[in-house]
Amino acid sequence: MAAISNSSLNNGPKKPGTMNTIATKLSQLLISSSRSKPLVEASKKTLLVIDDYLPFYDKSSGSKRLFELLKLFIGMDFKVIYLPEDGKAPQPYAGELQEMGIEIIAATPGKSHVDQLKERLNEFHYAWISRPTLNKKYQKILNKNTKTIFDTVDLHYLRMLRQAENEDNEKLKRRALKTKKLELSLALNSHATVTVTGIEKDILEREGIEHVFVIPNVHFLHPDNKNTPFEERKGILFIGGYKHEPNVDAVKWLVEEIMPKVWAADPSIHLTLLGSDPSEELLAYNSDQVSVPGYLQEVADYFYENRIFVAPLRYGAGMKGKIGQSMEYGLPVVSTSIGVEGMDLIDGHNVLVAESTNDFANRILQLYQNPELWFSIKNNSIKAIEDYGPAEVTKKLDKLFKTL
């Protein structure tokens, strides 16, 4: 770092704010210096993971994916350090990560989590950073020798463009194109970029992005899977976090347009809408035919007791965790092409796919009323989910880190 003489700091009276300006410049010089320090040599490589908050694995698909990836990172013998952007370490999530051997950099009364990070920049050999906004912030902070991995989670601009098209929203389309420019810039500046599906990988590569790797959701069949017979099951199930706009749109389409056509054929079919953070508007759907229980920690019995799962997603991007979650329990799925995107599922073989209101209602009734079709879809979907097991995803991660 360049030397700063005492005379330059004490040269007569200062205007208001001058000392703050000097302090800021000193801080910037120190950060610049620490960004260039050689990384600490260690027998075990350190992987910094950054996301908006700790992985609330029971509340969102993205958090569930990251939580499972953290387990794989530990299994690959990384020293894992987690920085939540909100600076918080709520229980029980913090305790579970610490039991896994993961250190959490959380804010303290005396020091922010970001300031703590800046003091340790030469420790991190790799940085796995989720989402565009966090990459934009932390790529500028981290040591230049740290290998950065941009986890898109989903291509945000693609999801926004699809939403804009669905809503005929020009303002959102302009925002999406700005987001596209940001995501492509971040990918170019990263040592590796991660997508959740091969479709998004192909999109980025057509845009000239190199070193793109597909790291999908991690799924596994539940060892206590109950083979509840078709005739003992009743009802239709959906699950999703309702802070995510594609899920809200899906539920509105389902309840207001699709299900009335289903109920016209069979008014006894009950619909359950599981998931965290339902709005007052969604809670108002509660009725004799619809249940909106809100967040529940244990949801397995719903997958064992309902007859089919639906995911009428009209826009979005990435691999949809709700589809894989349903298949983990062997519950057959009706969805859209957007819903099943990137999972190599085949309509009529391991899933049913519909795009219009009428077709979606007919597919629901077809699967709900046909035991032979139901068993066929169920068995084939269980086979399909095996490609997303921990061992398979670990192989993909190993390939990624070996290229860095």
Coordinates of N, CA and C in Angstrom, one line a residue, residues 88-311:
K88 N -28.1 -11.9 9.2 CA -28.8 -12.6 10.3 C -28.5 -14.1 10.3
A89 N -28.6 -14.7 11.5 CA -28.4 -16.1 11.6 C -29.5 -16.7 12.5
P90 N -30.7 -16.8 12.0 CA -31.8 -17.3 12.7 C -31.8 -18.8 13.0
Q91 N -32.4 -19.2 14.1 CA -32.5 -20.6 14.4 C -33.8 -21.1 13.8
P92 N -33.9 -22.4 13.5 CA -32.9 -23.4 13.7 C -31.9 -23.5 12.6
Y93 N -32.0 -22.7 11.6 CA -31.2 -22.8 10.4 C -29.7 -22.6 10.6
A94 N -29.4 -21.6 11.5 CA -28.0 -21.4 11.8 C -27.4 -22.6 12.5
G95 N -28.1 -23.1 13.5 CA -27.6 -24.2 14.2 C -27.3 -25.5 13.4
E96 N -28.2 -25.7 12.4 CA -28.1 -26.8 11.5 C -26.8 -26.7 10.6
L97 N -26.6 -25.5 10.1 CA -25.3 -25.3 9.3 C -24.1 -25.5 10.2
Q98 N -24.1 -25.0 11.4 CA -23.0 -25.1 12.3 C -22.7 -26.5 12.7
E99 N -23.8 -27.3 12.8 CA -23.6 -28.7 13.1 C -22.9 -29.4 11.9
M100 N -23.1 -28.9 10.7 CA -22.5 -29.5 9.5 C -21.0 -29.1 9.4
G101 N -20.6 -28.1 10.3 CA -19.2 -27.6 10.3 C -19.1 -26.4 9.4
I102 N -20.2 -25.7 9.2 CA -20.2 -24.5 8.4 C -20.1 -23.3 9.3
E103 N -19.2 -22.4 9.0 CA -19.1 -21.1 9.8 C -20.0 -20.1 9.1
I104 N -20.6 -19.3 9.9 CA -21.5 -18.2 9.4 C -20.9 -16.9 9.8
I105 N -20.8 -16.0 8.8 CA -20.4 -14.6 9.1 C -21.6 -13.8 9.2
A106 N -22.0 -13.5 10.4 CA -23.2 -12.7 10.7 C -22.9 -11.4 11.3
A107 N -23.7 -10.4 11.2 CA -23.5 -9.1 11.8 C -23.5 -9.2 13.3
T108 N -22.6 -8.5 14.0 CA -22.6 -8.4 15.4 C -22.9 -6.9 15.8
P109 N -23.2 -6.6 17.1 CA -23.4 -5.3 17.5 C -22.3 -4.3 17.2
G110 N -21.1 -4.9 17.2 CA -19.9 -4.0 16.9 C -19.4 -4.0 15.5
K111 N -19.8 -4.9 14.7 CA -19.3 -5.0 13.3 C -20.2 -5.6 12.4
S112 N -20.4 -5.1 11.2 CA -21.2 -5.6 10.2 C -20.6 -6.9 9.6
H113 N -21.4 -7.7 9.0 CA -20.9 -8.9 8.4 C -20.0 -8.6 7.2
V114 N -20.3 -7.5 6.5 CA -19.5 -7.1 5.3 C -18.1 -6.7 5.8
D115 N -18.0 -5.9 6.9 CA -16.7 -5.5 7.4 C -15.9 -6.7 7.9
Q116 N -16.6 -7.7 8.5 CA -15.9 -8.9 8.9 C -15.3 -9.6 7.7
L117 N -16.1 -9.6 6.6 CA -15.6 -10.3 5.4 C -14.4 -9.6 4.9
K118 N -14.4 -8.3 4.8 CA -13.3 -7.5 4.3 C -12.0 -7.7 5.0
E119 N -12.1 -8.1 6.3 CA -10.9 -8.4 7.1 C -10.3 -9.8 6.8
R120 N -11.0 -10.6 6.0 CA -10.6 -12.0 5.8 C -10.5 -12.3 4.3
L121 N -10.3 -11.3 3.4 CA -10.4 -11.6 2.0 C -9.3 -12.5 1.5
N122 N -8.2 -12.7 2.2 CA -7.2 -13.7 1.6 C -7.4 -15.1 2.1
E123 N -8.6 -15.4 2.7 CA -8.9 -16.7 3.2 C -9.6 -17.6 2.1
F124 N -10.3 -16.9 1.2 CA -11.3 -17.6 0.3 C -10.7 -18.0 -1.0
H125 N -10.6 -19.3 -1.2 CA -10.1 -19.8 -2.5 C -11.2 -19.7 -3.6
Y126 N -12.4 -19.9 -3.2 CA -13.5 -19.9 -4.1 C -14.7 -19.1 -3.5
A127 N -15.5 -18.5 -4.3 CA -16.7 -17.8 -3.8 C -17.9 -18.2 -4.7
W128 N -18.8 -18.8 -4.1 CA -20.1 -19.3 -4.7 C -21.1 -18.2 -4.4
I129 N -21.5 -17.3 -5.4 CA -22.3 -16.2 -5.1 C -23.6 -16.3 -5.9
S130 N -24.7 -16.3 -5.1 CA -26.1 -16.5 -5.7 C -26.6 -15.1 -6.2
R131 N -27.3 -15.2 -7.4 CA -28.1 -14.1 -7.9 C -27.3 -12.9 -8.4
P132 N -27.9 -12.1 -9.3 CA -27.1 -11.0 -9.9 C -26.8 -9.9 -9.0
T133 N -27.7 -9.5 -8.1 CA -27.4 -8.3 -7.3 C -26.2 -8.6 -6.3
L134 N -26.2 -9.8 -5.8 CA -25.1 -10.1 -4.9 C -23.7 -10.3 -5.6
N135 N -23.8 -10.8 -6.8 CA -22.5 -10.8 -7.6 C -22.1 -9.4 -8.0
K136 N -23.0 -8.5 -8.3 CA -22.6 -7.2 -8.6 C -21.9 -6.5 -7.5
K137 N -22.4 -6.8 -6.2 CA -21.8 -6.2 -5.0 C -20.5 -6.8 -4.7
Y138 N -20.4 -8.2 -4.6 CA -19.3 -8.9 -3.9 C -18.2 -9.2 -4.9
Q139 N -18.4 -9.2 -6.2 CA -17.3 -9.4 -7.1 C -16.3 -8.2 -7.0
K140 N -16.8 -7.0 -6.6 CA -16.0 -5.8 -6.5 C -15.2 -5.8 -5.1
I141 N -15.7 -6.6 -4.2 CA -15.1 -6.6 -2.8 C -14.0 -7.7 -2.7
L142 N -14.3 -8.9 -3.2 CA -13.5 -10.1 -3.0 C -12.0 -9.9 -3.5
N143 N -11.1 -10.7 -2.9 CA -9.8 -10.8 -3.3 C -9.7 -11.2 -4.8
K144 N -8.9 -10.5 -5.6 CA -8.8 -10.7 -7.0 C -8.3 -12.2 -7.3
N145 N -7.7 -12.8 -6.3 CA -7.2 -14.2 -6.6 C -8.3 -15.2 -6.2
T146 N -9.4 -14.8 -5.7 CA -10.5 -15.7 -5.4 C -11.2 -16.1 -6.7
K147 N -11.5 -17.4 -6.9 CA -12.2 -17.8 -8.1 C -13.7 -17.6 -7.8
T148 N -14.4 -16.8 -8.6 CA -15.8 -16.5 -8.3 C -16.7 -17.4 -9.2
I149 N -17.8 -17.8 -8.6 CA -18.7 -18.7 -9.3 C -20.1 -18.0 -9.2
F150 N -20.6 -17.6 -10.3 CA -21.9 -16.9 -10.4 C -23.0 -17.9 -10.5
D151 N -23.7 -18.1 -9.4 CA -24.9 -19.1 -9.5 C -26.1 -18.2 -9.8
T152 N -26.6 -18.4 -11.0 CA -27.7 -17.6 -11.5 C -29.0 -17.9 -10.8
V153 N -29.1 -19.2 -10.2 CA -30.3 -19.7 -9.5 C -31.4 -19.9 -10.6
D154 N -31.8 -18.9 -11.3 CA -32.5 -19.0 -12.6 C -32.0 -17.7 -13.3
L155 N -32.2 -17.8 -14.6 CA -31.8 -16.6 -15.4 C -32.9 -15.5 -15.2
H156 N -32.6 -14.5 -14.4 CA -33.7 -13.6 -14.0 C -34.3 -12.9 -15.2
Y157 N -33.4 -12.5 -16.1 CA -34.0 -11.7 -17.3 C -34.9 -12.6 -18.1
L158 N -34.6 -13.9 -18.2 CA -35.5 -14.8 -18.9 C -36.9 -14.9 -18.2
R159 N -36.9 -15.1 -16.9 CA -38.1 -15.1 -16.2 C -38.9 -13.8 -16.4
M160 N -38.2 -12.7 -16.3 CA -38.9 -11.4 -16.4 C -39.4 -11.2 -17.8
L161 N -38.7 -11.6 -18.8 CA -39.2 -11.5 -20.2 C -40.4 -12.3 -20.4
R162 N -40.5 -13.5 -19.8 CA -41.6 -14.4 -20.0 C -42.8 -13.8 -19.3
Q163 N -42.6 -13.2 -18.1 CA -43.7 -12.6 -17.4 C -44.2 -11.4 -18.1
A164 N -43.3 -10.6 -18.7 CA -43.7 -9.4 -19.5 C -44.5 -9.8 -20.7
E165 N -44.1 -10.9 -21.3 CA -44.9 -11.4 -22.5 C -46.3 -11.9 -22.0
N166 N -46.3 -12.6 -20.9 CA -47.6 -13.1 -20.3 C -48.5 -12.0 -20.0
E167 N -48.0 -10.9 -19.4 CA -48.8 -9.7 -19.0 C -48.9 -8.6 -20.0
D168 N -48.2 -8.7 -21.2 CA -48.1 -7.7 -22.2 C -47.6 -6.4 -21.5
N169 N -46.5 -6.5 -20.8 CA -46.0 -5.4 -20.0 C -44.7 -4.9 -20.5
E170 N -44.8 -3.7 -21.2 CA -43.6 -3.2 -21.9 C -42.6 -2.6 -20.9
K171 N -43.1 -2.1 -19.8 CA -42.2 -1.6 -18.7 C -41.3 -2.7 -18.1
L172 N -42.0 -3.8 -17.9 CA -41.2 -5.0 -17.3 C -40.3 -5.5 -18.4
K173 N -40.6 -5.5 -19.6 CA -39.8 -6.0 -20.7 C -38.5 -5.1 -20.7
R174 N -38.6 -3.8 -20.6 CA -37.4 -2.9 -20.6 C -36.5 -3.3 -19.3
R175 N -37.1 -3.5 -18.2 CA -36.4 -3.9 -17.0 C -35.7 -5.2 -17.2
A176 N -36.3 -6.1 -17.9 CA -35.8 -7.5 -18.2 C -34.5 -7.3 -19.1
L177 N -34.6 -6.5 -20.1 CA -33.4 -6.3 -21.0 C -32.2 -5.6 -20.2
K178 N -32.5 -4.7 -19.3 CA -31.5 -4.2 -18.5 C -30.8 -5.3 -17.6
T179 N -31.7 -6.1 -17.0 CA -31.2 -7.3 -16.2 C -30.4 -8.2 -17.1
K180 N -30.8 -8.4 -18.3 CA -30.0 -9.3 -19.2 C -28.6 -8.7 -19.4
K181 N -28.5 -7.5 -19.6 CA -27.2 -6.8 -19.7 C -26.3 -7.0 -18.5
L182 N -26.9 -6.9 -17.3 CA -26.2 -7.1 -16.1 C -25.8 -8.5 -15.9
E183 N -26.7 -9.5 -16.1 CA -26.4 -10.9 -15.9 C -25.3 -11.4 -16.9
L184 N -25.3 -10.9 -18.1 CA -24.3 -11.3 -19.1 C -22.9 -10.7 -18.7
S185 N -22.9 -9.4 -18.2 CA -21.7 -8.8 -17.7 C -21.1 -9.6 -16.6
L186 N -21.9 -9.9 -15.6 CA -21.5 -10.7 -14.4 C -20.9 -12.0 -14.8
A187 N -21.6 -12.7 -15.8 CA -21.1 -14.0 -16.2 C -19.7 -13.9 -16.9
L188 N -19.5 -12.8 -17.7 CA -18.2 -12.6 -18.3 C -17.1 -12.4 -17.3
N189 N -17.5 -11.7 -16.2 CA -16.5 -11.4 -15.2 C -16.2 -12.5 -14.2
S190 N -17.0 -13.6 -14.3 CA -16.9 -14.7 -13.3 C -15.9 -15.8 -13.9
H191 N -15.3 -16.5 -13.0 CA -14.5 -17.7 -13.4 C -15.4 -18.8 -13.9
A192 N -16.6 -18.9 -13.4 CA -17.5 -19.9 -13.8 C -18.9 -19.4 -13.6
T193 N -19.9 -19.8 -14.5 CA -21.3 -19.4 -14.3 C -22.1 -20.7 -14.2
V194 N -23.0 -20.7 -13.2 CA -23.8 -21.9 -13.0 C -25.3 -21.6 -13.4
T195 N -25.9 -22.5 -14.1 CA -27.3 -22.5 -14.4 C -27.9 -23.8 -13.8
V196 N -29.2 -23.8 -13.7 CA -29.9 -25.0 -13.1 C -30.4 -25.9 -14.2
T197 N -30.5 -25.5 -15.4 CA -30.9 -26.3 -16.5 C -30.0 -26.2 -17.7
G198 N -30.0 -27.2 -18.6 CA -29.2 -27.1 -19.8 C -29.8 -26.1 -20.8
I199 N -31.1 -25.8 -20.7 CA -31.7 -24.8 -21.6 C -31.0 -23.4 -21.3
E200 N -30.9 -23.1 -20.0 CA -30.3 -21.8 -19.7 C -28.8 -21.8 -20.0
K201 N -28.1 -22.9 -19.9 CA -26.7 -23.0 -20.3 C -26.6 -22.7 -21.8
D202 N -27.5 -23.3 -22.6 CA -27.4 -23.1 -24.0 C -27.7 -21.6 -24.4
I203 N -28.6 -21.0 -23.7 CA -28.9 -19.5 -23.9 C -27.7 -18.7 -23.6
L204 N -27.0 -18.9 -22.5 CA -25.8 -18.2 -22.2 C -24.7 -18.4 -23.2
E205 N -24.5 -19.6 -23.6 CA -23.4 -19.9 -24.5 C -23.7 -19.3 -25.9
R206 N -24.9 -19.2 -26.3 CA -25.3 -18.5 -27.5 C -25.0 -17.0 -27.4
E207 N -25.0 -16.5 -26.2 CA -24.6 -15.1 -25.9 C -23.1 -14.9 -25.8
G208 N -22.3 -15.9 -26.0 CA -20.9 -15.8 -25.9 C -20.3 -16.1 -24.6
I209 N -21.0 -16.6 -23.6 CA -20.5 -16.8 -22.3 C -19.8 -18.2 -22.3
E210 N -18.6 -18.3 -21.7 CA -17.9 -19.5 -21.6 C -17.9 -20.0 -20.2
H211 N -17.5 -21.2 -20.0 CA -17.3 -21.8 -18.6 C -18.7 -21.8 -17.9
V212 N -19.7 -22.3 -18.6 CA -21.0 -22.4 -18.0 C -21.3 -23.9 -17.6
F213 N -21.8 -24.1 -16.4 CA -22.0 -25.5 -15.8 C -23.4 -25.6 -15.3
V214 N -24.0 -26.8 -15.6 CA -25.3 -27.0 -15.1 C -25.2 -27.7 -13.7
I215 N -25.7 -27.1 -12.7 CA -25.8 -27.7 -11.4 C -27.3 -27.6 -11.0
P216 N -28.0 -28.7 -11.1 CA -29.5 -28.7 -10.9 C -29.8 -28.8 -9.5
N217 N -31.1 -28.8 -9.2 CA -31.6 -29.1 -7.9 C -31.2 -30.5 -7.5
V218 N -31.0 -30.8 -6.3 CA -30.7 -32.1 -5.8 C -31.9 -32.8 -5.2
H219 N -32.2 -34.0 -5.7 CA -33.4 -34.7 -5.3 C -33.1 -36.1 -5.0
F220 N -33.9 -36.7 -4.1 CA -33.7 -38.1 -3.7 C -35.0 -38.7 -3.3
L221 N -35.2 -39.9 -3.6 CA -36.4 -40.6 -3.2 C -36.5 -40.7 -1.6
H222 N -37.6 -40.5 -1.1 CA -37.7 -40.6 0.4 C -37.7 -42.1 0.8
P223 N -36.8 -42.4 1.7 CA -36.7 -43.8 2.1 C -37.9 -44.4 2.8
D224 N -38.7 -43.5 3.3 CA -40.0 -44.0 4.0 C -41.2 -43.8 3.1
N225 N -40.9 -43.8 1.8 CA -42.0 -43.6 0.8 C -43.2 -44.5 1.1
K226 N -44.4 -44.0 1.2 CA -45.6 -44.8 1.4 C -46.2 -45.0 0.1
N227 N -46.5 -46.2 -0.2 CA -47.2 -46.6 -1.5 C -48.7 -46.5 -1.2
T228 N -49.2 -45.4 -0.9 CA -50.6 -45.3 -0.7 C -51.4 -45.6 -2.0
P229 N -52.3 -46.5 -1.9 CA -53.0 -46.9 -3.2 C -53.7 -45.7 -3.8
F230 N -53.9 -45.8 -5.1 CA -54.6 -44.8 -5.9 C -56.0 -44.5 -5.3
E231 N -56.8 -45.6 -5.0 CA -58.1 -45.4 -4.5 C -58.2 -44.8 -3.1
E232 N -57.1 -44.9 -2.3 CA -57.2 -44.3 -1.0 C -56.7 -42.8 -1.0
R233 N -56.3 -42.3 -2.1 CA -55.9 -40.9 -2.3 C -57.0 -40.1 -2.8
K234 N -57.1 -38.8 -2.3 CA -58.1 -37.9 -2.8 C -57.5 -36.5 -2.8
G235 N -57.9 -35.7 -3.8 CA -57.5 -34.3 -3.8 C -56.3 -34.0 -4.7
I236 N -56.1 -32.7 -4.9 CA -55.1 -32.1 -5.8 C -54.2 -31.2 -4.9
L237 N -52.9 -31.2 -5.2 CA -52.0 -30.5 -4.3 C -51.1 -29.6 -5.2
F238 N -50.8 -28.4 -4.6 CA -49.8 -27.4 -5.1 C -49.0 -27.0 -3.9
I239 N -47.7 -26.6 -4.2 CA -46.9 -26.1 -3.2 C -46.0 -25.0 -3.8
G240 N -45.8 -23.9 -3.1 CA -44.9 -22.9 -3.6 C -44.8 -21.7 -2.6
G241 N -43.7 -21.0 -2.6 CA -43.5 -19.8 -1.8 C -44.2 -18.6 -2.5
Y242 N -45.1 -18.0 -1.8 CA -45.9 -17.0 -2.5 C -45.3 -15.6 -2.5
K243 N -44.1 -15.4 -2.2 CA -43.4 -14.2 -2.5 C -42.8 -14.2 -3.9
H244 N -42.9 -15.4 -4.5 CA -42.4 -15.6 -5.9 C -43.6 -15.4 -6.8
E245 N -43.5 -14.4 -7.7 CA -44.7 -14.0 -8.5 C -45.2 -15.1 -9.4
P246 N -44.3 -16.0 -10.0 CA -44.8 -17.0 -10.9 C -45.8 -18.0 -10.1
N247 N -45.5 -18.2 -8.8 CA -46.4 -19.1 -8.0 C -47.7 -18.4 -7.8
V248 N -47.7 -17.1 -7.5 CA -49.0 -16.4 -7.3 C -49.8 -16.5 -8.6
D249 N -49.2 -16.2 -9.7 CA -49.9 -16.2 -11.0 C -50.5 -17.6 -11.2
A250 N -49.7 -18.7 -10.9 CA -50.1 -20.1 -11.2 C -51.4 -20.4 -10.3
V251 N -51.4 -20.0 -9.1 CA -52.5 -20.3 -8.2 C -53.7 -19.5 -8.6
K252 N -53.6 -18.3 -9.0 CA -54.8 -17.5 -9.5 C -55.4 -18.2 -10.7
W253 N -54.5 -18.6 -11.7 CA -55.0 -19.3 -12.9 C -55.7 -20.6 -12.5
L254 N -55.1 -21.3 -11.6 CA -55.6 -22.6 -11.1 C -57.0 -22.4 -10.5
V255 N -57.1 -21.6 -9.5 CA -58.3 -21.5 -8.7 C -59.4 -20.8 -9.5
E256 N -59.1 -19.7 -10.3 CA -60.1 -18.9 -10.9 C -60.6 -19.4 -12.3
E257 N -59.7 -20.2 -13.0 CA -60.1 -20.6 -14.3 C -60.0 -22.1 -14.5
I258 N -59.0 -22.8 -14.0 CA -58.9 -24.2 -14.3 C -59.8 -25.0 -13.4
M259 N -59.8 -24.8 -12.1 CA -60.6 -25.6 -11.2 C -62.1 -25.5 -11.4
P260 N -62.6 -24.4 -11.8 CA -64.1 -24.4 -12.1 C -64.5 -25.4 -13.1
K261 N -63.6 -25.6 -14.1 CA -63.9 -26.6 -15.2 C -63.8 -28.0 -14.6
V262 N -62.8 -28.2 -13.7 CA -62.6 -29.5 -13.0 C -63.8 -29.8 -12.1
W263 N -64.3 -28.8 -11.4 CA -65.4 -29.0 -10.4 C -66.7 -29.2 -11.2
A264 N -66.8 -28.7 -12.4 CA -68.0 -28.9 -13.2 C -68.2 -30.4 -13.4
A265 N -67.0 -31.1 -13.6 CA -67.1 -32.5 -13.8 C -67.1 -33.3 -12.5
D266 N -66.5 -32.8 -11.5 CA -66.4 -33.5 -10.2 C -66.2 -32.5 -9.1
P267 N -67.4 -32.0 -8.5 CA -67.3 -31.0 -7.4 C -66.7 -31.5 -6.1
S268 N -66.4 -32.8 -6.0 CA -65.9 -33.4 -4.8 C -64.4 -33.3 -4.7
I269 N -63.7 -32.9 -5.8 CA -62.2 -32.8 -5.7 C -61.8 -31.6 -4.9
H270 N -61.0 -31.8 -3.9 CA -60.5 -30.8 -3.1 C -59.1 -30.3 -3.5
L271 N -58.8 -29.0 -3.4 CA -57.5 -28.5 -3.8 C -56.8 -27.9 -2.5
T272 N -55.6 -28.3 -2.3 CA -54.8 -27.8 -1.2 C -53.6 -27.0 -1.8
L273 N -53.5 -25.8 -1.3 CA -52.4 -24.9 -1.7 C -51.4 -24.7 -0.6
L274 N -50.4 -25.5 -0.5 CA -49.3 -25.4 0.5 C -48.3 -24.3 0.1
G275 N -47.6 -23.8 1.1 CA -46.5 -22.9 0.9 C -46.5 -21.7 1.8
S276 N -45.4 -21.1 1.9 CA -45.2 -20.0 2.8 C -45.6 -18.6 2.3
D277 N -46.0 -17.7 3.2 CA -46.3 -16.3 2.8 C -47.5 -16.1 1.9
P278 N -48.6 -16.8 2.1 CA -49.7 -16.5 1.3 C -50.3 -15.1 1.6
S279 N -50.7 -14.4 0.6 CA -51.2 -13.0 0.9 C -52.7 -13.1 1.3
E280 N -53.3 -12.0 1.8 CA -54.7 -12.0 2.1 C -55.5 -12.4 0.9
E281 N -55.1 -12.0 -0.2 CA -55.9 -12.4 -1.5 C -55.9 -13.9 -1.6
L282 N -54.8 -14.6 -1.4 CA -54.7 -16.0 -1.6 C -55.4 -16.7 -0.4
L283 N -55.3 -16.2 0.8 CA -56.0 -16.8 1.9 C -57.5 -16.7 1.7
A284 N -58.0 -15.8 1.0 CA -59.4 -15.6 0.7 C -60.0 -16.8 -0.1
Y285 N -59.1 -17.6 -0.7 CA -59.5 -18.8 -1.5 C -60.0 -19.9 -0.6
N286 N -59.7 -19.8 0.7 CA -60.1 -20.9 1.6 C -61.7 -21.1 1.5
S287 N -62.1 -22.3 1.3 CA -63.5 -22.6 1.1 C -63.7 -24.1 1.4
D288 N -64.9 -24.6 1.1 CA -65.1 -26.0 1.2 C -64.3 -26.8 0.2
Q289 N -63.9 -26.2 -0.9 CA -63.2 -26.9 -2.0 C -61.7 -26.6 -2.0
V290 N -61.3 -25.5 -1.3 CA -59.9 -25.1 -1.4 C -59.4 -24.9 0.1
S291 N -58.2 -25.4 0.3 CA -57.5 -25.1 1.6 C -56.2 -24.4 1.4
V292 N -56.0 -23.3 2.2 CA -54.7 -22.6 2.1 C -54.1 -22.5 3.5
P293 N -53.4 -23.6 3.9 CA -53.0 -23.7 5.3 C -51.8 -22.8 5.7
G294 N -51.1 -22.2 4.6 CA -49.9 -21.4 4.9 C -48.7 -22.3 5.2
Y295 N -47.7 -21.7 5.8 CA -46.4 -22.5 6.0 C -46.6 -23.6 6.9
L296 N -46.2 -24.8 6.6 CA -46.2 -26.0 7.4 C -44.8 -26.6 7.4
Q297 N -44.2 -26.9 8.5 CA -42.9 -27.5 8.5 C -42.9 -28.9 8.0
E298 N -43.9 -29.7 8.3 CA -44.0 -31.1 7.8 C -45.1 -31.2 6.7
V299 N -44.7 -31.6 5.5 CA -45.7 -31.6 4.4 C -45.8 -33.0 3.8
A300 N -45.0 -34.0 4.3 CA -44.9 -35.3 3.6 C -46.3 -35.9 3.5
D301 N -47.1 -35.9 4.5 CA -48.4 -36.5 4.5 C -49.3 -36.0 3.4
Y302 N -49.2 -34.7 3.0 CA -50.0 -34.2 1.9 C -49.6 -34.8 0.6
F303 N -48.3 -35.1 0.4 CA -47.9 -35.8 -0.8 C -48.3 -37.3 -0.8
Y304 N -48.5 -37.9 0.3 CA -48.9 -39.3 0.4 C -50.4 -39.4 0.3
E305 N -51.2 -38.4 0.7 CA -52.6 -38.5 0.7 C -53.3 -37.9 -0.5
N306 N -52.7 -37.0 -1.2 CA -53.4 -36.4 -2.4 C -53.1 -37.3 -3.6
R307 N -54.0 -37.2 -4.6 CA -53.9 -38.1 -5.7 C -53.0 -37.6 -6.8
I308 N -53.0 -36.2 -7.0 CA -52.1 -35.7 -8.1 C -51.6 -34.3 -7.6
F309 N -50.5 -33.9 -8.2 CA -49.8 -32.6 -8.0 C -50.0 -31.8 -9.3
V310 N -50.2 -30.5 -9.1 CA -50.3 -29.6 -10.3 C -49.4 -28.4 -10.1
A311 N -48.9 -28.0 -11.2 CA -48.0 -26.8 -11.3 C -48.3 -26.0 -12.5

